[in-house]
Amino acid sequence: MNTITDKIGLSHASVATALECDFPLVEISQIAEQESWRKEINRPIYHIHKWWATRLGSVFRGITLGALSQPGTDTWAQFYKTHDLAGKVVLDPFMGSGTTLGEAVKLGAKAIGCDINPVSTFLVRQAFTPASEAQLRAAFERLERDVAPEIRRYYQTRDPQTGELIPVLYYFWVKTVTTSEGEVIPLLSRYVFSQDAYPKKKPRAQIVCPGCWGVLEDRYDATELQCQHCGHQFNPQEGPAAGQYVTTKGGQRYRIKELLPKDGAPPHRMYAMMALRADGSKVYLPVRDEDLALNEAAQERLASETLPLPETGVRSGHNTDQARGYGYTRWRDFFNARQLLCLGLLLREILRIDDLMVQEQMLCLFSSTLEFNNLFCSFKGEGTGAVRHMFSNHILKPERTPLENSVWGTDKSSGTFCTLFESRLLRAKRYLDEPFEIEFVYDLMGDRVGSRKTIASNPIKARRVETWAELNAADHGLLILNGDSSKLPVPAGSVDAVVTDPPYFDFVHYSELSDFFFAWLSPVLRDRYQWMAREDSSDQGEVQHKDPRVFARQLAAVFTEACRVLKDDGVLAFSFHHSRAEGWAAIYEAINKSGLAVVAVHPVHAELRAASPKTAAKDPISLDAILVCRKRAFALHKPPVVRDVRTAVDAMSARLQSAGMCISAGDRFVIGAALTLIARAADDLSFDGIKMDLDAIRLAVGPKAGEADDESVITDAELVTV
């Protein structure tokens, strides 16, 4: 089959599944790349709510199918066929958004998913709840009747042409600082606040005048402009903020952080808006007295209402300290008064829905809406989805120029309750009825001419159960657990395959980020679910630590438990990539300590190369390594030498590149590191010993030091609008 394992001399004497000997990595990588362009459309069930590092469904379909198939099975030939793997059981101990569970039940297998994070458990339960579109539409229409008018009244302005009130889509805000002399300075790096995503093709842009705060229209790259309202002359490209500094009108320079308030978040100024005229056209307008009065009315009403708002503080952490340093110490600080009022009114009305199943679907939608309606959002520009959500970087990055979205929204909005109802919630429910795959279309000459959606699975109707006994008794079932995956309520030797995607050891601290949602969900669900009754979404058993050795011990505990529940002829397969040798050394140590051994590796496309924060990396990684493991006692090895690994890296990179994929130096290191793990599978090296091997591989095939960081903390100097 000319696989990687053949190239490095791995024995197939004990192969028990198709995944151990071959994987259609080129074909699936090509499909995965297509899926990655619009994951929320191509696999909507896993994007009903925000989760981090959501893996591609097509890749996990291939992994799961191979893990449950006999050796010699052509996985690609079976990829688009409908399967009914009744009786097979698949476990994901880090279920995240539920990708493994969905792909397993689509194949007709039973699935067990466990996550220690309560937000994950909640969103996966909602994703697989088969609520009818009629039920959801009835609930939405009730909300639209009873609360939408209250919300919309706070998002309107007067059209200067007709004098009529029209809806506001977005408000533009800017943070301000005040000098010791009393000068208030807006943190604008330039006065161009809206331009097209492709400005050279569409150069028209919106500019705010620093003299009168009027809104002007000119080229995005204009350097000389005279305001038509007040006559002020200025350069739109030169705002008072540059990097970590601001400059006063008199030319004095201050460090921004020195001017931040000692207590609380920085103040903001609302200066412009985008509104929707009756004819459907969009118009940019300056903020006038009536608009300021409306915002003040929202503040006054907020003070008089009793609403279900978040009251918890933001805990110190890797992903939260930057926000805390800017005065965001409570989760409610992430919203302005109008947002808190309108979100609170909406949540209060959702909690009045009597049908708890429908209510929780709407709660999930509400929680999704939070991502696009807070002070950490920004404007992406014309010709795009408009709202850059708060998690575009995997840290809580304060925005100097926040964009305030309209909470309920219109059909011309982006990231609002009404638009996400259609694009996230209903789309996910339809996928349960028609779970499709992406398939390429070829012409008579064999050239690819497009893609289409094709049905390759039965409807997802796996009955959700609460215990192993219920799952064991059912032909098809889905068991969704919350808790420590190192202590599963599952009998030994009962699982056919473990398929998962473990967390990184040092970058994305999921619970620190998910606290943002938990702060809203926990108060209304804590009496309903024990796992929601916490101070925050963290748990002492979560697998997350900046020390790779500690992370290895944490991960080993989960892998050891997975090994216990796995059948002797089953495999544990997981996806992983990392730019540093320490990350791979931690994985090697976790595998060894848990009684497992790597028996095969398959590099496969994992993420859109243009996805943020990958665009900030000098040498972005777009490949995952699929590591296939078996219980050590049932795995036979013929370890290769390191130079064979290097040769295999060249061969595999060439194979993927010939299929049209762009392979970076970071990707080459992922391939090389994975092959090193299989080459050293029988050696039981120490952490330092395997790290030396991995450092050598990186030096030989990977990027230079610092060029393949998966993510980096955004510095103060980078806190700028696009």
PDB file of C-alpha atoms in Angstrom, residues 43 61 65 77-84 103 105-108 431 433-439 452-460:
ATOM      1  CA  ARG A  43     -20.727  20.458   9.430  1.00  0.00           C
ATOM      2  CA  ARG A  61     -15.438  10.103   9.669  1.00  0.00           C
ATOM      3  CA  LEU A  65     -14.587   4.207   9.762  1.00  0.00           C
ATOM      4  CA  ALA A  77     -14.131   3.198  -1.208  1.00  0.00           C
ATOM      5  CA  GLN A  78     -16.381   2.963   1.869  1.00  0.00           C
ATOM      6  CA  PHE A  79     -16.328   6.659   2.704  1.00  0.00           C
ATOM      7  CA  TYR A  80     -19.524   7.649   0.870  1.00  0.00           C
ATOM      8  CA  LYS A  81     -21.440   4.472   1.596  1.00  0.00           C
ATOM      9  CA  THR A  82     -24.165   4.262   4.227  1.00  0.00           C
ATOM     10  CA  HIS A  83     -23.112   2.074   7.166  1.00  0.00           C
ATOM     11  CA  ASP A  84     -24.873   0.482  10.101  1.00  0.00           C
ATOM     12  CA  GLU A 103     -19.336  10.849  12.971  1.00  0.00           C
ATOM     13  CA  VAL A 105     -23.513   7.733  15.166  1.00  0.00           C
ATOM     14  CA  LYS A 106     -23.670   8.640  11.470  1.00  0.00           C
ATOM     15  CA  LEU A 107     -21.903   5.326  10.827  1.00  0.00           C
ATOM     16  CA  GLY A 108     -24.509   3.532  12.946  1.00  0.00           C
ATOM     17  CA  TYR A 431     -28.281  18.249   9.521  1.00  0.00           C
ATOM     18  CA  ASP A 433     -32.290  14.779   9.424  1.00  0.00           C
ATOM     19  CA  GLU A 434     -29.966  14.882   6.410  1.00  0.00           C
ATOM     20  CA  PRO A 435     -26.320  14.383   7.479  1.00  0.00           C
ATOM     21  CA  PHE A 436     -24.473  15.083   4.243  1.00  0.00           C
ATOM     22  CA  GLU A 437     -20.866  14.763   3.109  1.00  0.00           C
ATOM     23  CA  ILE A 438     -18.928  16.896   0.656  1.00  0.00           C
ATOM     24  CA  GLU A 439     -18.080  15.107  -2.577  1.00  0.00           C
ATOM     25  CA  ARG A 452     -21.674  18.865  -4.023  1.00  0.00           C
ATOM     26  CA  LYS A 453     -23.421  17.656  -0.925  1.00  0.00           C
ATOM     27  CA  THR A 454     -24.286  13.980  -0.868  1.00  0.00           C
ATOM     28  CA  ILE A 455     -26.211  11.926   1.688  1.00  0.00           C
ATOM     29  CA  ALA A 456     -24.025   9.073   2.952  1.00  0.00           C
ATOM     30  CA  SER A 457     -25.608   8.360   6.345  1.00  0.00           C
ATOM     31  CA  ASN A 458     -28.971   7.587   7.827  1.00  0.00           C
ATOM     32  CA  PRO A 459     -30.624  10.402   9.823  1.00  0.00           C
ATOM     33  CA  ILE A 460     -29.010  10.962  13.223  1.00  0.00           C
TER      34      ILE A 460
END
